Coordinates of C-alpha atoms in Angstrom, one line a residue:
M1 CA -16.3 -18.1 -11.8
A2 CA -17.5 -21.4 -13.3
R3 CA -20.1 -19.5 -15.3
V4 CA -17.5 -17.1 -16.6
L5 CA -15.2 -19.9 -17.6
R6 CA -17.9 -21.8 -19.4
A7 CA -18.9 -18.7 -21.3
L8 CA -15.3 -18.0 -22.4
G9 CA -14.5 -21.5 -23.5
G10 CA -12.4 -22.6 -20.5
D11 CA -13.1 -26.2 -21.5
E12 CA -11.9 -25.5 -25.1
G13 CA -8.4 -24.2 -24.2
L14 CA -9.4 -20.6 -24.9
T15 CA -9.1 -19.2 -21.4
R16 CA -6.7 -19.8 -18.5
Y17 CA -5.9 -18.7 -15.0
V18 CA -2.9 -16.4 -15.1
G19 CA -0.5 -14.3 -13.0
G20 CA -0.7 -13.8 -9.3
A21 CA -3.5 -16.4 -8.6
V22 CA -1.4 -19.2 -10.1
R23 CA 1.8 -18.0 -8.3
D24 CA 0.1 -17.6 -4.9
D25 CA -1.6 -21.0 -5.1
L26 CA 1.7 -22.7 -5.9
L27 CA 3.3 -20.8 -2.9
G28 CA 0.5 -21.9 -0.6
L29 CA -0.7 -18.4 -0.1
P30 CA -4.3 -17.2 0.0
V31 CA -5.6 -16.3 -3.4
S32 CA -7.7 -13.2 -3.3
D33 CA -8.1 -12.0 -6.9
V34 CA -8.3 -14.4 -9.9
D35 CA -7.4 -13.1 -13.3
L36 CA -8.1 -14.7 -16.6
A37 CA -6.4 -14.5 -20.0
T38 CA -8.1 -15.5 -23.2
R39 CA -7.5 -16.0 -26.9
L40 CA -10.8 -14.3 -27.5
R41 CA -10.7 -10.6 -28.6
P42 CA -12.4 -8.1 -26.3
D43 CA -15.5 -7.8 -28.5
E44 CA -15.9 -11.6 -28.4
V45 CA -15.5 -11.6 -24.7
V46 CA -18.3 -9.1 -24.3
E47 CA -20.5 -11.0 -26.7
R48 CA -20.0 -14.3 -25.0
L49 CA -20.6 -12.8 -21.5
E50 CA -23.7 -11.0 -22.5
A51 CA -25.1 -14.2 -24.2
A52 CA -24.5 -16.0 -20.8
K53 CA -26.4 -13.2 -19.0
I54 CA -23.1 -12.1 -17.2
K55 CA -22.5 -8.4 -16.8
A56 CA -19.5 -7.2 -18.9
V57 CA -17.8 -3.9 -17.9
P58 CA -15.2 -2.5 -20.3
T59 CA -12.8 -1.4 -17.6
G60 CA -9.7 -1.4 -19.9
I61 CA -11.0 -2.3 -23.2
D62 CA -8.4 -0.3 -25.1
H63 CA -5.8 -2.6 -23.6
G64 CA -8.0 -5.7 -23.9
T65 CA -9.4 -5.9 -20.3
I66 CA -13.0 -6.7 -19.6
T67 CA -14.4 -7.1 -16.1
A68 CA -17.1 -9.8 -15.7
V69 CA -19.4 -9.5 -12.7
S70 CA -20.8 -12.9 -11.8
D71 CA -22.6 -13.6 -8.5
G72 CA -21.5 -10.2 -7.3
R73 CA -17.8 -11.0 -7.8
P74 CA -15.7 -9.1 -10.4
V75 CA -13.2 -11.1 -12.6
E76 CA -10.8 -9.4 -14.9
I77 CA -10.4 -11.0 -18.3
T78 CA -7.7 -9.8 -20.6
S79 CA -7.2 -10.8 -24.2
L80 CA -3.7 -12.1 -25.1
R81 CA -1.4 -9.3 -26.1
R82 CA 2.0 -8.4 -27.4
D83 CA 3.9 -5.1 -27.1
V84 CA 4.1 -3.0 -30.2
S85 CA 6.0 -0.2 -28.5
T86 CA 6.9 1.0 -25.0
D87 CA 8.4 4.2 -23.5
G88 CA 9.1 3.2 -19.9
R89 CA 5.7 4.4 -18.7
R90 CA 3.1 2.9 -21.0
A91 CA 2.8 0.4 -23.8
T92 CA 1.0 0.2 -27.1
V93 CA -0.3 -3.3 -27.6
A94 CA -1.7 -5.6 -30.3
F95 CA -3.7 -8.7 -29.7
T96 CA -2.4 -12.2 -30.3
D97 CA -3.4 -15.8 -29.8
D98 CA 0.0 -16.9 -28.7
W99 CA 0.2 -17.8 -25.0
K100 CA 4.0 -17.5 -24.8
E101 CA 4.0 -14.2 -26.5
D102 CA 1.6 -12.8 -23.9
A103 CA 3.5 -14.4 -21.1
A104 CA 6.7 -12.7 -22.3
R105 CA 5.1 -9.3 -21.6
R106 CA 5.1 -10.0 -17.9
D107 CA 7.8 -8.7 -15.6
F108 CA 9.0 -11.7 -13.6
T109 CA 9.1 -15.4 -14.3
I110 CA 7.0 -16.2 -11.3
N111 CA 4.2 -14.0 -12.7
A112 CA 4.2 -15.6 -16.2
L113 CA 2.7 -18.9 -15.2
S114 CA -0.8 -19.9 -16.4
A115 CA -3.1 -22.9 -15.7
D116 CA -5.8 -24.7 -17.5
P117 CA -9.0 -24.2 -15.5
C118 CA -10.3 -27.7 -16.3
S119 CA -7.3 -30.0 -16.2
G120 CA -5.1 -27.9 -13.8
E121 CA -2.2 -28.2 -16.3
L122 CA 0.5 -25.6 -15.6
F123 CA 2.2 -23.7 -18.4
D124 CA 5.7 -22.4 -17.7
Y125 CA 7.5 -20.7 -20.6
F126 CA 10.3 -19.0 -18.6
G127 CA 11.3 -21.1 -15.7
G128 CA 8.9 -19.7 -13.2
L129 CA 8.3 -23.0 -11.4
A130 CA 12.0 -23.4 -10.6
D131 CA 12.1 -19.8 -9.4
I132 CA 9.1 -20.3 -7.2
E133 CA 10.7 -23.4 -5.7
A134 CA 13.9 -21.4 -5.1
R135 CA 12.0 -18.4 -3.8
R136 CA 13.8 -16.3 -6.4
V137 CA 12.6 -13.2 -8.3
K138 CA 14.0 -13.0 -11.8
F139 CA 13.1 -10.8 -14.7
I140 CA 11.9 -12.5 -17.9
G141 CA 14.8 -12.2 -20.4
A142 CA 17.2 -9.3 -20.1
P143 CA 16.5 -7.2 -17.0
L144 CA 17.6 -3.9 -18.7
E145 CA 15.1 -4.5 -21.5
R146 CA 12.3 -5.2 -19.0
I147 CA 13.1 -2.1 -17.1
A148 CA 13.2 0.0 -20.3
E149 CA 9.7 -1.2 -21.1
D150 CA 8.4 0.0 -17.7
H151 CA 10.5 1.8 -15.2
L152 CA 8.2 0.9 -12.3
R153 CA 9.6 -2.6 -12.6
I154 CA 12.6 -1.4 -10.6
L155 CA 10.4 -0.9 -7.5
R156 CA 8.3 -3.9 -8.3
F157 CA 11.4 -6.1 -8.3
F158 CA 12.3 -5.0 -4.7
R159 CA 8.7 -5.4 -3.5
F160 CA 8.4 -8.9 -5.0
H161 CA 11.8 -9.9 -3.6
A162 CA 10.7 -8.7 -0.1
R163 CA 7.4 -10.6 -0.4
F164 CA 8.4 -13.8 -2.2
G165 CA 12.2 -13.9 -2.3
S166 CA 14.7 -15.6 -0.1
G167 CA 18.3 -14.8 0.4
E168 CA 20.2 -12.4 -1.8
P169 CA 18.4 -10.8 -4.7
D170 CA 19.1 -12.0 -8.2
A171 CA 22.4 -10.4 -9.1
S172 CA 21.7 -9.5 -12.7
A173 CA 18.3 -8.0 -11.7
L174 CA 19.9 -6.0 -8.8
D175 CA 22.7 -4.6 -11.0
A176 CA 20.2 -3.6 -13.7
C177 CA 17.9 -1.8 -11.1
T178 CA 21.0 0.0 -9.7
E179 CA 22.1 1.1 -13.2
R180 CA 18.7 2.4 -14.2
A181 CA 17.6 3.8 -10.8
N182 CA 17.4 7.3 -12.2
D183 CA 14.7 6.2 -14.6
L184 CA 12.3 6.4 -11.7
M185 CA 12.3 10.2 -12.2
A186 CA 10.3 9.7 -15.3
L187 CA 7.4 8.1 -13.4
S188 CA 4.5 9.9 -11.8
R189 CA 5.0 10.3 -8.1
E190 CA 1.6 8.6 -7.5
R191 CA 3.0 5.4 -9.1
I192 CA 6.2 5.6 -7.0
A193 CA 4.2 6.2 -3.8
D194 CA 1.9 3.3 -4.5
E195 CA 4.7 0.8 -5.1
L196 CA 6.8 2.1 -2.2
L197 CA 4.0 2.0 0.3
K198 CA 3.1 -1.6 -0.8
L199 CA 6.7 -2.6 -0.1
L200 CA 6.7 -0.9 3.3
G201 CA 3.5 -2.6 4.2
L202 CA 4.9 -6.1 3.9
P203 CA 5.7 -8.0 7.2
D204 CA 9.4 -7.3 7.1
P205 CA 10.6 -5.0 4.3
A206 CA 13.7 -3.8 6.2
P207 CA 16.3 -6.2 4.7
T208 CA 15.2 -5.3 1.2
V209 CA 14.9 -1.6 1.9
G210 CA 18.5 -1.8 3.3
I211 CA 19.7 -3.2 -0.1
M212 CA 17.8 -0.4 -1.9
L213 CA 19.5 2.3 0.3
Q214 CA 22.9 0.7 -0.2
R215 CA 22.4 0.7 -4.0
G216 CA 21.0 4.3 -4.1
I217 CA 17.7 3.1 -5.7
L218 CA 15.6 5.9 -4.1
K219 CA 18.2 8.7 -4.2
A220 CA 16.8 10.3 -7.4
V221 CA 13.2 10.5 -6.1
L222 CA 13.5 10.6 -2.3
P223 CA 17.0 11.8 -1.5
E224 CA 15.9 12.5 2.1
I225 CA 15.9 8.8 2.9
K226 CA 19.5 8.1 4.0
P227 CA 21.0 4.6 4.7
E228 CA 21.5 5.4 8.3
R229 CA 17.7 5.6 8.8
L230 CA 17.4 1.9 8.3
G231 CA 17.8 1.3 12.0
D232 CA 14.7 3.4 12.7
L233 CA 12.7 1.3 10.3
E234 CA 13.9 -1.9 11.9
A235 CA 13.0 -0.4 15.3
V236 CA 9.4 0.6 14.4
I237 CA 8.8 -2.8 12.8
L238 CA 9.9 -4.5 16.0
A239 CA 7.8 -2.1 18.1
E240 CA 4.7 -2.9 16.0
R241 CA 5.3 -6.6 16.6
R242 CA 5.8 -6.3 20.3
A243 CA 2.7 -4.1 20.6
R244 CA 0.7 -6.5 18.3
I245 CA -0.3 -3.6 16.1
D246 CA -0.7 -4.1 12.4
P247 CA 2.1 -3.0 10.1
D248 CA 1.6 0.4 8.6
S249 CA 3.4 1.7 5.5
L250 CA 2.9 5.4 6.3
R251 CA 4.3 4.9 9.8
R252 CA 7.3 3.0 8.4
L253 CA 7.9 5.7 5.8
A254 CA 8.0 8.3 8.5
A255 CA 10.6 6.2 10.3
L256 CA 12.9 6.5 7.3
L257 CA 12.8 10.3 7.4
P258 CA 13.9 13.0 9.9
R259 CA 11.3 14.1 12.4
D260 CA 10.5 17.3 10.6
P261 CA 6.8 18.2 10.0
G262 CA 7.7 20.6 7.2
L263 CA 9.7 18.0 5.4
A264 CA 6.9 15.5 5.9
E265 CA 4.4 17.9 4.3
D266 CA 6.8 18.5 1.4
I267 CA 7.3 14.8 0.8
A268 CA 3.6 14.0 1.2
G269 CA 2.8 16.6 -1.5
R270 CA 5.6 15.3 -3.7
L271 CA 4.2 11.8 -3.5
R272 CA 0.6 13.1 -4.1
L273 CA -0.7 11.4 -1.0
S274 CA -4.4 11.9 -0.1
N275 CA -5.3 14.7 2.2
K276 CA -6.0 12.3 5.0
A277 CA -2.6 10.5 4.5
R278 CA -0.8 13.9 4.3
K279 CA -2.3 15.1 7.6
R280 CA -1.4 11.9 9.4
F281 CA 2.1 11.7 7.9
A282 CA 2.9 15.2 9.0
C283 CA 1.4 14.6 12.4
A284 CA 3.6 11.5 12.9
A285 CA 6.7 13.6 12.2
H286 CA 6.3 15.7 15.4
H287 CA 8.2 14.8 18.5
E288 CA 5.6 16.0 21.0
L289 CA 4.1 13.2 23.1
L290 CA 2.1 15.0 25.9
P291 CA 2.0 13.7 29.5
T292 CA -0.3 10.6 28.8
P293 CA -0.9 8.6 25.6
Q294 CA -4.7 9.2 26.1
A295 CA -4.1 12.9 26.0
L296 CA -2.0 12.5 22.9
A297 CA -4.7 10.5 21.2
Y298 CA -7.4 13.0 22.2
R299 CA -5.5 16.0 20.9
F300 CA -4.2 14.5 17.6
G301 CA -6.2 11.4 16.9
R302 CA -5.6 7.8 17.8
E303 CA -3.7 6.9 14.6
C304 CA -1.3 9.8 14.9
A305 CA -0.8 9.0 18.6
V306 CA 0.0 5.3 17.9
D307 CA 2.4 6.4 15.2
R308 CA 4.3 8.8 17.4
L309 CA 4.5 6.4 20.3
L310 CA 5.8 3.5 18.2
L311 CA 8.3 5.7 16.5
A312 CA 9.5 6.8 20.0
G313 CA 9.7 3.2 21.2
R314 CA 6.8 3.6 23.7
I315 CA 5.4 0.2 23.1
H316 CA 3.3 -0.1 26.3
D317 CA 1.7 3.3 25.7
A318 CA 0.9 2.5 22.1
T319 CA -0.7 -0.7 23.1
A320 CA -2.8 1.1 25.8
I321 CA -4.5 3.3 23.2
A322 CA -4.6 1.0 20.2
G323 CA -8.3 0.4 20.8
W324 CA -9.1 3.5 22.8
E325 CA -12.1 5.6 22.0
A326 CA -11.7 9.3 22.9
P327 CA -14.6 10.5 25.1
R328 CA -16.6 13.6 24.3
L329 CA -16.4 16.7 26.6
P330 CA -19.4 16.2 28.8
I331 CA -20.5 19.9 28.6
G332 CA -21.1 22.5 26.0
G333 CA -21.4 26.3 25.7
G334 CA -25.2 26.3 26.1
A335 CA -24.9 24.6 29.5
L336 CA -22.4 27.1 30.7
I337 CA -24.7 30.0 29.7
A338 CA -27.6 28.3 31.5
R339 CA -25.4 28.2 34.6
G340 CA -24.9 32.0 34.5
L341 CA -22.0 32.6 32.1
A342 CA -22.5 35.6 29.9
E343 CA -22.7 35.1 26.2
G344 CA -19.7 36.0 24.0
P345 CA -16.1 35.0 23.6
I346 CA -15.8 34.1 27.3
V347 CA -17.8 31.0 26.7
A348 CA -15.3 29.5 24.2
R349 CA -12.4 30.5 26.5
T350 CA -14.0 28.9 29.5
L351 CA -14.8 25.7 27.6
R352 CA -11.2 25.5 26.5
K353 CA -10.0 25.8 30.1
I354 CA -12.4 23.1 31.2
E355 CA -11.3 20.8 28.4
D356 CA -7.6 21.4 29.1
R357 CA -8.0 20.5 32.7
W358 CA -10.3 17.6 32.0
V359 CA -7.7 16.1 29.6
E360 CA -4.9 16.8 32.1
E361 CA -6.7 15.0 34.9
G362 CA -7.5 11.9 32.8
F363 CA -11.0 12.6 31.6
P364 CA -12.8 12.4 35.0
K365 CA -16.6 12.1 35.3
G366 CA -19.3 12.9 37.8
A367 CA -18.3 14.9 40.9
A368 CA -14.7 15.3 39.8
F369 CA -15.8 16.8 36.5
E370 CA -18.2 19.1 38.2
R371 CA -15.4 20.5 40.3
I372 CA -13.5 21.3 37.1
V373 CA -16.6 23.1 35.8
N374 CA -17.3 25.0 39.0
D375 CA -13.7 26.2 39.3
A376 CA -13.7 27.4 35.7
L377 CA -17.0 29.3 36.2
A378 CA -15.8 30.8 39.4
R379 CA -12.7 32.2 37.6
A380 CA -14.5 33.4 34.5

């Protein structure tokens, strides 16, 4: 980082820390990603980095973003910008050298802070420090204007309130989000899913989700989530805590919906979830639990089993299989043929019978497993 800052004139007032890194440091939270903003134009950034033998990757050069890779760590550097036009989904930008003009593009006051990398001086153009102190999430300027620029800010407002806010949400922001909730329909479902799952993955999103449901924020894009489902979300969050199992956003989304695998498949497709996430989401929507948690995990996978058990309030059973590794069936078709079973479909049928009983009896080994095999061969 020091090499990058030197190359970009951090000691000349040309480059600052911005955004989440400044906010999180002030809140005493771990800082994972550090972003830089600079008065330099993208071509100047590339030129300076290359002169300092630092790899420059034009990850978003059309919008002024260059990624510097120094000592194996990526750092995003964005030239100061101002909006030329917006349509609620994307913005056309022009470059500027005005720090306040760039900060004004950001959504919330707590995200518009910047800091001098040498002196540590903080720059606060919109009251972000006071809002951090009050744990308050506020839009910069008029909330309706900020939402018109990017409709995703509706969901971001609730996510940031759940993560950083305290008490009731800012009233003007909440009213604006409620008024413009239908604007979410103009967004891609991938963007909606990404923001919603980030919200649900926070330690306790339930109070904020409750406000969203009361205000009908999700009604236009996910009408299947009803206010009365909030109790199920609260229950699964409590179950996760008692089981000491990490929060999971897919599991929590499943809690907000009826246990209907077909509906889960439809919503997973609508949200453009990955194939792996779709499969798990649909699996969690089933009621079937099987006689033992181990049998459930063996048949449907450990993740799905933990999801179903926590959604059913079976905390002890979920804990029991949280780190469980499913065993492999200790015999195969070739071994059955070697023991005298004729080749053909009967091999697969016999293996299935052996497996079913093996699972039913709790995955026995040794002599107990041999009895299962011998019984199956005798009846084949």
